[in-house]
Short mmCIF file of C-alpha atoms in Angstrom, two decimals:
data_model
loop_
_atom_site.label_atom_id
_atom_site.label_comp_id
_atom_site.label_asym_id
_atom_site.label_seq_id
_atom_site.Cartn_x
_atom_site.Cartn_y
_atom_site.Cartn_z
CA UNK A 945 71.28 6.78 -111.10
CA UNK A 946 69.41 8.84 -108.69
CA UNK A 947 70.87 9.37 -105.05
CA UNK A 948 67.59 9.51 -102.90
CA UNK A 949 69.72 10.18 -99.43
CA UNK A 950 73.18 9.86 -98.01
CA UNK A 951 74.41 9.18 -94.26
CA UNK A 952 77.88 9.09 -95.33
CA UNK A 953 80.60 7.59 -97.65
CA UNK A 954 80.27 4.55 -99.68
CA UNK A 955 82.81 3.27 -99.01
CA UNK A 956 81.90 2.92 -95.28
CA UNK A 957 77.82 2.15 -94.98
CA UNK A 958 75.11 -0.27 -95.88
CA UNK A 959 74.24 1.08 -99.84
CA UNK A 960 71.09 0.04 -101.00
CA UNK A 961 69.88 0.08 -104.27
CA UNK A 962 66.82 0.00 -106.07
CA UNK A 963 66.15 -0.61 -109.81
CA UNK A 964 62.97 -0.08 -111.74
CA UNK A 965 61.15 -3.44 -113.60
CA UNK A 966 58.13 -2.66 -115.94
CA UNK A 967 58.27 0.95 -115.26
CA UNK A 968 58.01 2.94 -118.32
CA UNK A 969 59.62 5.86 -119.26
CA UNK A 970 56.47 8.30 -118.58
CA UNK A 971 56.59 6.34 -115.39
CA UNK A 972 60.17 6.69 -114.34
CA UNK A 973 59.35 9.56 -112.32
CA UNK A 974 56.69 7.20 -110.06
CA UNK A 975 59.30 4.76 -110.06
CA UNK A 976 61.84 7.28 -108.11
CA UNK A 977 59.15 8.08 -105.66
CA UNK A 978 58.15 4.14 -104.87
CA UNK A 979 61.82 3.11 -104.07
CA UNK A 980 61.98 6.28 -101.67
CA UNK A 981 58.75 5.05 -100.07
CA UNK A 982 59.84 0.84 -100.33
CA UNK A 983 63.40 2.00 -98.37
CA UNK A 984 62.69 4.24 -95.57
CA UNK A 985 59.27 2.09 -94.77
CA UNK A 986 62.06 -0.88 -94.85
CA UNK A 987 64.39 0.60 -92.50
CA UNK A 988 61.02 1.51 -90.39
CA UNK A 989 61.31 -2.05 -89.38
CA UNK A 990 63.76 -2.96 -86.43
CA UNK A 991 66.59 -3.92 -86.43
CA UNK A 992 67.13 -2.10 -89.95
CA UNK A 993 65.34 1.51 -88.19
CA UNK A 994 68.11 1.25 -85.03
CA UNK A 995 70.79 1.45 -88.05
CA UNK A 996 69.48 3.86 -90.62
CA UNK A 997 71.98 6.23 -90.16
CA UNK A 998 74.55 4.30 -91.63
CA UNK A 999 72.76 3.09 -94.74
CA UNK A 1000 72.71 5.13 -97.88
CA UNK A 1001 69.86 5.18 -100.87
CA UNK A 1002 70.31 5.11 -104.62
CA UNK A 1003 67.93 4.56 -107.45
CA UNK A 1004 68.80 3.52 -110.98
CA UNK A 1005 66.11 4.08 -113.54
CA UNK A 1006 65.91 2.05 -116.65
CA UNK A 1007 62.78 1.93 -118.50
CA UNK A 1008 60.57 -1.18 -119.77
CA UNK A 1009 58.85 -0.57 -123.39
CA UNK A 1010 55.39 -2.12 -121.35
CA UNK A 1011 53.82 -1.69 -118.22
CA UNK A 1012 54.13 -4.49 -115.73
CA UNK A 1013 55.48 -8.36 -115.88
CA UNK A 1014 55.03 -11.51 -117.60
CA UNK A 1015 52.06 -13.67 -116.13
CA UNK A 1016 52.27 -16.94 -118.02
CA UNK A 1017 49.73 -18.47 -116.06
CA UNK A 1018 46.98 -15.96 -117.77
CA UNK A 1019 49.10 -15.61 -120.90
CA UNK A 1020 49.91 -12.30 -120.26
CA UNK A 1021 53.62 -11.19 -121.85
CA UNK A 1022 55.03 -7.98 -121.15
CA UNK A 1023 58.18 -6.24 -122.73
CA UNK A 1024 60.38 -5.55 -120.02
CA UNK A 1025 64.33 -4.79 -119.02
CA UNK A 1026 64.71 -7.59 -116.67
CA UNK A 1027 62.36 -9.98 -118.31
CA UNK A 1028 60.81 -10.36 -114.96
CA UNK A 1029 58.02 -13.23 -115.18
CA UNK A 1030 55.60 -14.55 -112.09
CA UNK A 1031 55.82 -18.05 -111.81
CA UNK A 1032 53.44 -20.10 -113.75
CA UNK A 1033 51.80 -22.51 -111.04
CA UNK A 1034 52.62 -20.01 -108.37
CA UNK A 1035 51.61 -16.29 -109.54
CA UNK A 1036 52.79 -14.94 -106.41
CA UNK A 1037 56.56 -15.94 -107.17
CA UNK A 1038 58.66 -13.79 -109.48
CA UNK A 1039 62.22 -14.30 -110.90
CA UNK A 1040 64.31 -12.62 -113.14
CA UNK A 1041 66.54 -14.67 -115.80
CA UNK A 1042 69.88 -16.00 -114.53
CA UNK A 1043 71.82 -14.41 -117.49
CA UNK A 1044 72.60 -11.52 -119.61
CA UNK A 1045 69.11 -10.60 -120.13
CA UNK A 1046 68.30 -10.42 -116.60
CA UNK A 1047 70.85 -10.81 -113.65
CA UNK A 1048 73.50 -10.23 -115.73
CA UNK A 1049 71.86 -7.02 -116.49
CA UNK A 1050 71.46 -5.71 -113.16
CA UNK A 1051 75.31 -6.83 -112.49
CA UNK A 1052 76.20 -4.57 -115.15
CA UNK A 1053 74.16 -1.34 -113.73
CA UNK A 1054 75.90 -1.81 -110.47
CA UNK A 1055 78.84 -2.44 -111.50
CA UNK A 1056 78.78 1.09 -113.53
CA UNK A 1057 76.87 2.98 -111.01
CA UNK A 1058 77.17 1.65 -107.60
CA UNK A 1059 80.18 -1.01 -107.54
CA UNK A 1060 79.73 -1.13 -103.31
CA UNK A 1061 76.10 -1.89 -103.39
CA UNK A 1062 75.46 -4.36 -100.42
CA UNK A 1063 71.85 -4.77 -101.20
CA UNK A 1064 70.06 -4.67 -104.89
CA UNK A 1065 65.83 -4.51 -104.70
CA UNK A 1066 64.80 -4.87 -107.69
CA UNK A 1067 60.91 -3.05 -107.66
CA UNK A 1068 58.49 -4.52 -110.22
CA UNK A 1069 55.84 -2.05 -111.17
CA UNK A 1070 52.68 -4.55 -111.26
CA UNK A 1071 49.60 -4.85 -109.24
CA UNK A 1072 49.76 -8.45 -108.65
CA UNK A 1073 51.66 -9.42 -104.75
CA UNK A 1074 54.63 -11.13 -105.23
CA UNK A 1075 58.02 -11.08 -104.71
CA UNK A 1076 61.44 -13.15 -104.39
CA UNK A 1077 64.88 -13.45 -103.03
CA UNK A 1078 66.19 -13.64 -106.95
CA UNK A 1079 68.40 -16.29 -105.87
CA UNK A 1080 69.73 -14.70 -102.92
CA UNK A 1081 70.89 -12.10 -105.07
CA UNK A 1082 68.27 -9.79 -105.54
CA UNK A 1083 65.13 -8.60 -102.97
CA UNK A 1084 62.32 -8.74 -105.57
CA UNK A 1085 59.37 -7.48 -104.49
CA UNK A 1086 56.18 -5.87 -106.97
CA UNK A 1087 54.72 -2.70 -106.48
CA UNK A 1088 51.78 -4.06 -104.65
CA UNK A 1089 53.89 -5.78 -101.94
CA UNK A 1090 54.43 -1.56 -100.96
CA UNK A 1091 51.39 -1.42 -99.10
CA UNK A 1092 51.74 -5.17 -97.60
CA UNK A 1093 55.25 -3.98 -96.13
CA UNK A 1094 53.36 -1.26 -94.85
CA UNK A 1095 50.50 -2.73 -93.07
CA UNK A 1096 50.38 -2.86 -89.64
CA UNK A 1097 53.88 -1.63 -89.28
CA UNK A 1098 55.32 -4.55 -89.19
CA UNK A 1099 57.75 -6.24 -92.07
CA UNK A 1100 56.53 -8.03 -95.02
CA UNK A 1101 57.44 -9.11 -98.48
CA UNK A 1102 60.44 -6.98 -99.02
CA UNK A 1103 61.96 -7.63 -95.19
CA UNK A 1104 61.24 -11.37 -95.59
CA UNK A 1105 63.33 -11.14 -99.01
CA UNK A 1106 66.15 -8.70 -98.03
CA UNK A 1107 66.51 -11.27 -95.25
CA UNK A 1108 67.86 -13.78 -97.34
CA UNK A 1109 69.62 -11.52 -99.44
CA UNK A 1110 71.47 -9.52 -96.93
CA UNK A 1111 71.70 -12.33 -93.85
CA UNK A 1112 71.21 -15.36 -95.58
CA UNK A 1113 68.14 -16.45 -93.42
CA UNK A 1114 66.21 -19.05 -94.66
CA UNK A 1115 62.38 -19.99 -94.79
CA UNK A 1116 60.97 -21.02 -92.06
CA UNK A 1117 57.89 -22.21 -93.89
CA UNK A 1118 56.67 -25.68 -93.59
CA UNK A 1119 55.44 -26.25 -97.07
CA UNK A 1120 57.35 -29.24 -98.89
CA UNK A 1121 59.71 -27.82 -101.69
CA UNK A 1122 61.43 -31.46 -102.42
CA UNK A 1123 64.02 -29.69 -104.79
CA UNK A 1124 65.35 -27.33 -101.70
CA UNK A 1125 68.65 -28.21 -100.57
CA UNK A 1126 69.05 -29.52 -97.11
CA UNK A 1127 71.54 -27.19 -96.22
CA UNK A 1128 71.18 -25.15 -92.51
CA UNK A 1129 70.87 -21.16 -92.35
CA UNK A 1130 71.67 -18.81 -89.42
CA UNK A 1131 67.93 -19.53 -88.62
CA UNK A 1132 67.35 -23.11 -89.08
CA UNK A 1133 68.24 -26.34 -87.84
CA UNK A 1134 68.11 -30.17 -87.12
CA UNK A 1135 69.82 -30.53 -84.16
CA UNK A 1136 67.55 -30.79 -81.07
CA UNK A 1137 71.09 -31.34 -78.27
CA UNK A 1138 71.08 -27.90 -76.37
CA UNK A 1139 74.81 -27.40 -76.98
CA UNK A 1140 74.36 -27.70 -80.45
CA UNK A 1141 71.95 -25.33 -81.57
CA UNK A 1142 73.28 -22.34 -83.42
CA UNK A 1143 71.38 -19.90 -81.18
CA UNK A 1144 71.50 -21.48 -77.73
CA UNK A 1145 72.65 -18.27 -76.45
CA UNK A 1146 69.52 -17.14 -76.70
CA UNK A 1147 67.63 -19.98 -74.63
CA UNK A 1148 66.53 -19.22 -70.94
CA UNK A 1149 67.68 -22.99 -69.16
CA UNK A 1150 63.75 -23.53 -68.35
CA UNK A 1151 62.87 -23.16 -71.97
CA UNK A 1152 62.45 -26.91 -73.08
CA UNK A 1153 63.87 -28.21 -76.17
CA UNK A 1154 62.25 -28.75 -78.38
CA UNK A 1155 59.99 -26.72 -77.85
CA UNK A 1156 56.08 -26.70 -77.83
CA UNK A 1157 53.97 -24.02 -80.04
CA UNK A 1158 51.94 -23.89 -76.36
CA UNK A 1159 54.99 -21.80 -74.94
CA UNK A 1160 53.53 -19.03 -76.96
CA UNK A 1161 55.07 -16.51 -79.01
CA UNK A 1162 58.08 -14.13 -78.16
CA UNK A 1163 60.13 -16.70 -76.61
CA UNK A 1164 63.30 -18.28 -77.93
CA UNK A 1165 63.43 -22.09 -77.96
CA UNK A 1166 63.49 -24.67 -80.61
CA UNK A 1167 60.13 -24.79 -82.43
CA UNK A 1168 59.51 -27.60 -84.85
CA UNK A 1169 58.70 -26.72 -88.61
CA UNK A 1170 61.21 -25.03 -91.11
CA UNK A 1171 62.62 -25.20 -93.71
CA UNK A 1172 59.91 -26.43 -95.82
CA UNK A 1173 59.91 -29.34 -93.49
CA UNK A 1174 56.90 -30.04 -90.78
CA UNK A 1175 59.07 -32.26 -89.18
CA UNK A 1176 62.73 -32.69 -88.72
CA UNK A 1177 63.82 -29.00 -88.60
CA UNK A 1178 63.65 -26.37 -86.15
CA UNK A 1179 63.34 -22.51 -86.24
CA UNK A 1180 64.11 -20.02 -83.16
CA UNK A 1181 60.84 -18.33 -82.31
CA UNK A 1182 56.82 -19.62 -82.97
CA UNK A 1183 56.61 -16.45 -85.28
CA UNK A 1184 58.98 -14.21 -86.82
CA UNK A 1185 59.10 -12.14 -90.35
CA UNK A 1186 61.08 -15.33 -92.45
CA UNK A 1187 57.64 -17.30 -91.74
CA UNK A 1188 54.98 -15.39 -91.37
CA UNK A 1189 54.12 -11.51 -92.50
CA UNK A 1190 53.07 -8.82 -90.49
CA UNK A 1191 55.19 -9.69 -87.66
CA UNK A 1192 58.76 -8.34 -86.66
CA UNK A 1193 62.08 -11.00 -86.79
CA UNK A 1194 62.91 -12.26 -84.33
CA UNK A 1195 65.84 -11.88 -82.28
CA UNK A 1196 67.90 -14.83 -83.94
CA UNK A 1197 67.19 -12.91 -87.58
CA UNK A 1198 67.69 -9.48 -85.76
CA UNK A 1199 71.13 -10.26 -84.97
CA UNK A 1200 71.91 -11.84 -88.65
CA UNK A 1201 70.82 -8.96 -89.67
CA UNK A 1202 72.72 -6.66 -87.50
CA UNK A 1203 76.04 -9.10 -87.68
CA UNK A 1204 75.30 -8.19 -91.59
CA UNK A 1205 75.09 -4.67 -91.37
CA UNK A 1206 78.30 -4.53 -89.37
CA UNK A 1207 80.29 -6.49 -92.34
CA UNK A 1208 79.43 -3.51 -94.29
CA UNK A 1209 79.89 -0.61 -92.10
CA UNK A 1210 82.58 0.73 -89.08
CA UNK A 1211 80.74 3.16 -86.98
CA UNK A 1212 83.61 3.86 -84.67
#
């Protein structure tokens, strides 16, 4: 493990770590320098960049005997630590195995180099975008998803995944995923009474509920689609990073986030 910077003790900030996927060991040294770059341009992003100072930065480096990940849709099988694989009918997707040869291998690294980790990204070194939430567990996120986090800067693959990871937010995407369970996140919802909804805080009293995409953006309400539903659920704000890239989170996700951070760290 490589410490790439410090704000303070473990035992009392936000540690993030990041572990190398399909980096070989001539590449290692790359490897060290893209988690630097994938971190700090993270905590670029608000809220993480208001709360930088109390997160600290570690790299493990394990090497891959190939170059890259598995692509079965194009029959393309790499030799890798974490077996890391894009998803067949989706090559944007990418997962890791659920057990010893893949989650249960990045369990063990942390547990031997960085027991208080608070947030794992797990970087895969191929050229293809993609990227996942490993099952809440991980922020997965390829090489190539670098520059999209970069662009415009605003968040992108690796925010939207260190979202669920970190905050438990959930998708606010509209596309059907009938498998999904119907359970509600700190960002989601089917309740449509005022007094219900999670984040009614955060509602001016003239903002109707539900409320219309014609509002416009920056404004908190109760916009329809989430959730992989295009009906029936409701996220806080017409954009934010958990639907669509490029833009920030909004201030329902900001203060997840935040409310996260804070179960990690005491700054008084």
């Amino acid at each position: 493990m490589q410490t790439l910077f410090t704000n303070g003790p473990t035992s009392n900030r936000l540690n993030v770590v990041a572990l190398s996927e399909g980096y070989t060991a001539a590449q290692l040294p790359q490897f060290v320098l893209d988690a630097t770059y994938a971190i700090n341009t993270l905590l670029s992003h608000p809220p993480y960049r208001e709360y930088s100072n109390y997160v600290n930065a570690f790299a493990i480096k394990v090497a891959s005997t190939n170059s890259g990940s598995d692509h079965p849709a194009y029959s393309i099988s790499k030799n890798t630590y974490f077996n890391s694989t894009y998803d067949v009918s989706w090559n944007y997707y990418i997962t890791i195995p659920t057990g010893s040869t893949g989650h249960g291998r990045v369990d063990a690294l942390l547990q031997t180099y960085m027991p208080q980790c608070k947030l794992a990204i797990l970087l895969v070194n191929d050229p293809t975008l993609g990227g996942s939430d490993g099952f809440d567990r991980l922020a997965i996120a390829s090489t190539s998803a670098l520059t999209n986090e970069a662009y415009g800067g605003q968040p992108g693959i690796l925010s939207h995944e260190t979202g669920h990871v970190l905050a438990n937010l959930g998708d606010e995407y509209t596309t059907a995923y009938p498998s999904f369970p119907d359970t509600e996140e700190p960002n989601t919802t089917t309740n449509t009474a005022r007094s219900l909804i999670k984040w009614n805080a955060w509602i001016d009293a003239d903002t109707p509920v539900p409320t219309p995409n014609s509002i416009g953006d920056g404004v908190i309400g109760l916009f329809e689609g989430a959730h992989y539903h295009e009906t029936g659920w409701y996220r806080p704000q017409l954009n934010c990073a958990m639907n669509v890239w490029g833009v920030p989170f909004c201030a329902v996700c900001s203060e997840a986030l935040v409310l996260a951070i804070y179960q990690q760290v005491r700054p008084v």
